[in-house]
Amino acid sequence: MNELIEILSDLHPEVDFTTEKGLVTGGILDSFDIVSLISEINEAFDVTIGAAELTPENFDSAETIYALIKAKLDDED
């Protein structure tokens, strides 16, 4: 989770990603941010996030993003 928070903080250092719950629905992350975020996640965690997983529900908080990463890692085991 700490690595994910660091990646998110690099995108928007002014946001407290440990408490923010509206990253997409609140307009904090835009489409360019999501593309950058996915690239960073793929590199850092060695997972591939597919187009079907690009939903606001999966990217609206650090917790939901981390849950998606964990699910992808569990699928690979």
CSV table of C-alpha atoms in Angstrom, one decimal:
chain,number,residue,atom,x,y,z
A,1,MET,CA,0.0,0.0,0.0
A,2,ASN,CA,2.8,2.4,0.8
A,3,GLU,CA,4.3,2.0,-2.7
A,4,LEU,CA,0.8,2.8,-4.2
A,5,ILE,CA,0.5,5.9,-2.0
A,6,GLU,CA,3.9,7.0,-3.2
A,7,ILE,CA,2.9,6.6,-6.8
A,8,LEU,CA,-0.3,8.5,-6.3
A,9,SER,CA,1.5,11.3,-4.4
A,10,ASP,CA,3.9,11.7,-7.3
A,11,LEU,CA,0.8,12.5,-9.5
A,12,HIS,CA,-0.9,14.9,-7.0
A,13,PRO,CA,1.3,15.7,-4.0
A,14,GLU,CA,-1.4,18.1,-2.6
A,15,VAL,CA,-3.9,15.2,-2.1
A,16,ASP,CA,-4.1,13.0,1.1
A,17,PHE,CA,-4.6,9.7,-0.6
A,18,THR,CA,-4.9,7.8,2.7
A,19,THR,CA,-8.3,9.5,3.3
A,20,GLU,CA,-9.6,10.7,-0.1
A,21,LYS,CA,-12.5,8.6,-1.4
A,22,GLY,CA,-13.5,10.5,-4.6
A,23,LEU,CA,-10.4,10.3,-6.8
A,24,VAL,CA,-12.3,9.8,-10.0
A,25,THR,CA,-15.8,10.9,-9.0
A,26,GLY,CA,-14.4,14.0,-7.3
A,27,GLY,CA,-12.3,14.9,-10.4
A,28,ILE,CA,-8.9,14.6,-8.7
A,29,LEU,CA,-7.7,12.0,-11.2
A,30,ASP,CA,-8.4,12.7,-14.9
A,31,SER,CA,-7.9,10.3,-17.8
A,32,PHE,CA,-4.3,11.3,-18.3
A,33,ASP,CA,-3.6,10.6,-14.6
A,34,ILE,CA,-5.3,7.2,-14.9
A,35,VAL,CA,-3.1,6.3,-17.9
A,36,SER,CA,0.1,7.4,-16.0
A,37,LEU,CA,-1.1,5.5,-12.9
A,38,ILE,CA,-1.8,2.3,-14.7
A,39,SER,CA,1.7,2.5,-16.3
A,40,GLU,CA,3.3,3.0,-12.9
A,41,ILE,CA,1.2,0.2,-11.3
A,42,ASN,CA,2.1,-2.2,-14.1
A,43,GLU,CA,5.8,-1.4,-13.6
A,44,ALA,CA,5.8,-1.4,-9.8
A,45,PHE,CA,3.6,-4.5,-9.2
A,46,ASP,CA,4.1,-6.4,-12.4
A,47,VAL,CA,0.4,-6.7,-13.1
A,48,THR,CA,-1.7,-5.8,-16.2
A,49,ILE,CA,-4.9,-3.9,-15.7
A,50,GLY,CA,-7.3,-4.4,-18.6
A,51,ALA,CA,-9.7,-2.0,-20.1
A,52,ALA,CA,-12.7,-3.7,-18.5
A,53,GLU,CA,-11.2,-2.9,-15.1
A,54,LEU,CA,-11.0,0.9,-15.8
A,55,THR,CA,-14.1,1.8,-13.8
A,56,PRO,CA,-14.5,4.7,-11.3
A,57,GLU,CA,-15.3,2.1,-8.6
A,58,ASN,CA,-11.8,0.6,-9.1
A,59,PHE,CA,-10.0,3.9,-9.0
A,60,ASP,CA,-11.9,6.1,-6.6
A,61,SER,CA,-9.6,5.6,-3.6
A,62,ALA,CA,-6.2,4.2,-2.8
A,63,GLU,CA,-8.0,1.3,-1.0
A,64,THR,CA,-10.0,0.3,-4.2
A,65,ILE,CA,-6.9,0.6,-6.4
A,66,TYR,CA,-4.9,-1.5,-3.9
A,67,ALA,CA,-7.8,-4.1,-3.8
A,68,LEU,CA,-7.6,-4.3,-7.6
A,69,ILE,CA,-3.8,-4.8,-7.5
A,70,LYS,CA,-4.1,-7.5,-4.8
A,71,ALA,CA,-6.8,-9.3,-6.9
A,72,LYS,CA,-4.6,-9.2,-9.9
A,73,LEU,CA,-1.6,-10.5,-7.9
A,74,ASP,CA,-3.8,-13.3,-6.4
A,75,ASP,CA,-5.0,-14.3,-9.9
A,76,GLU,CA,-1.4,-14.8,-11.0
A,77,ASP,CA,-0.7,-17.2,-8.2
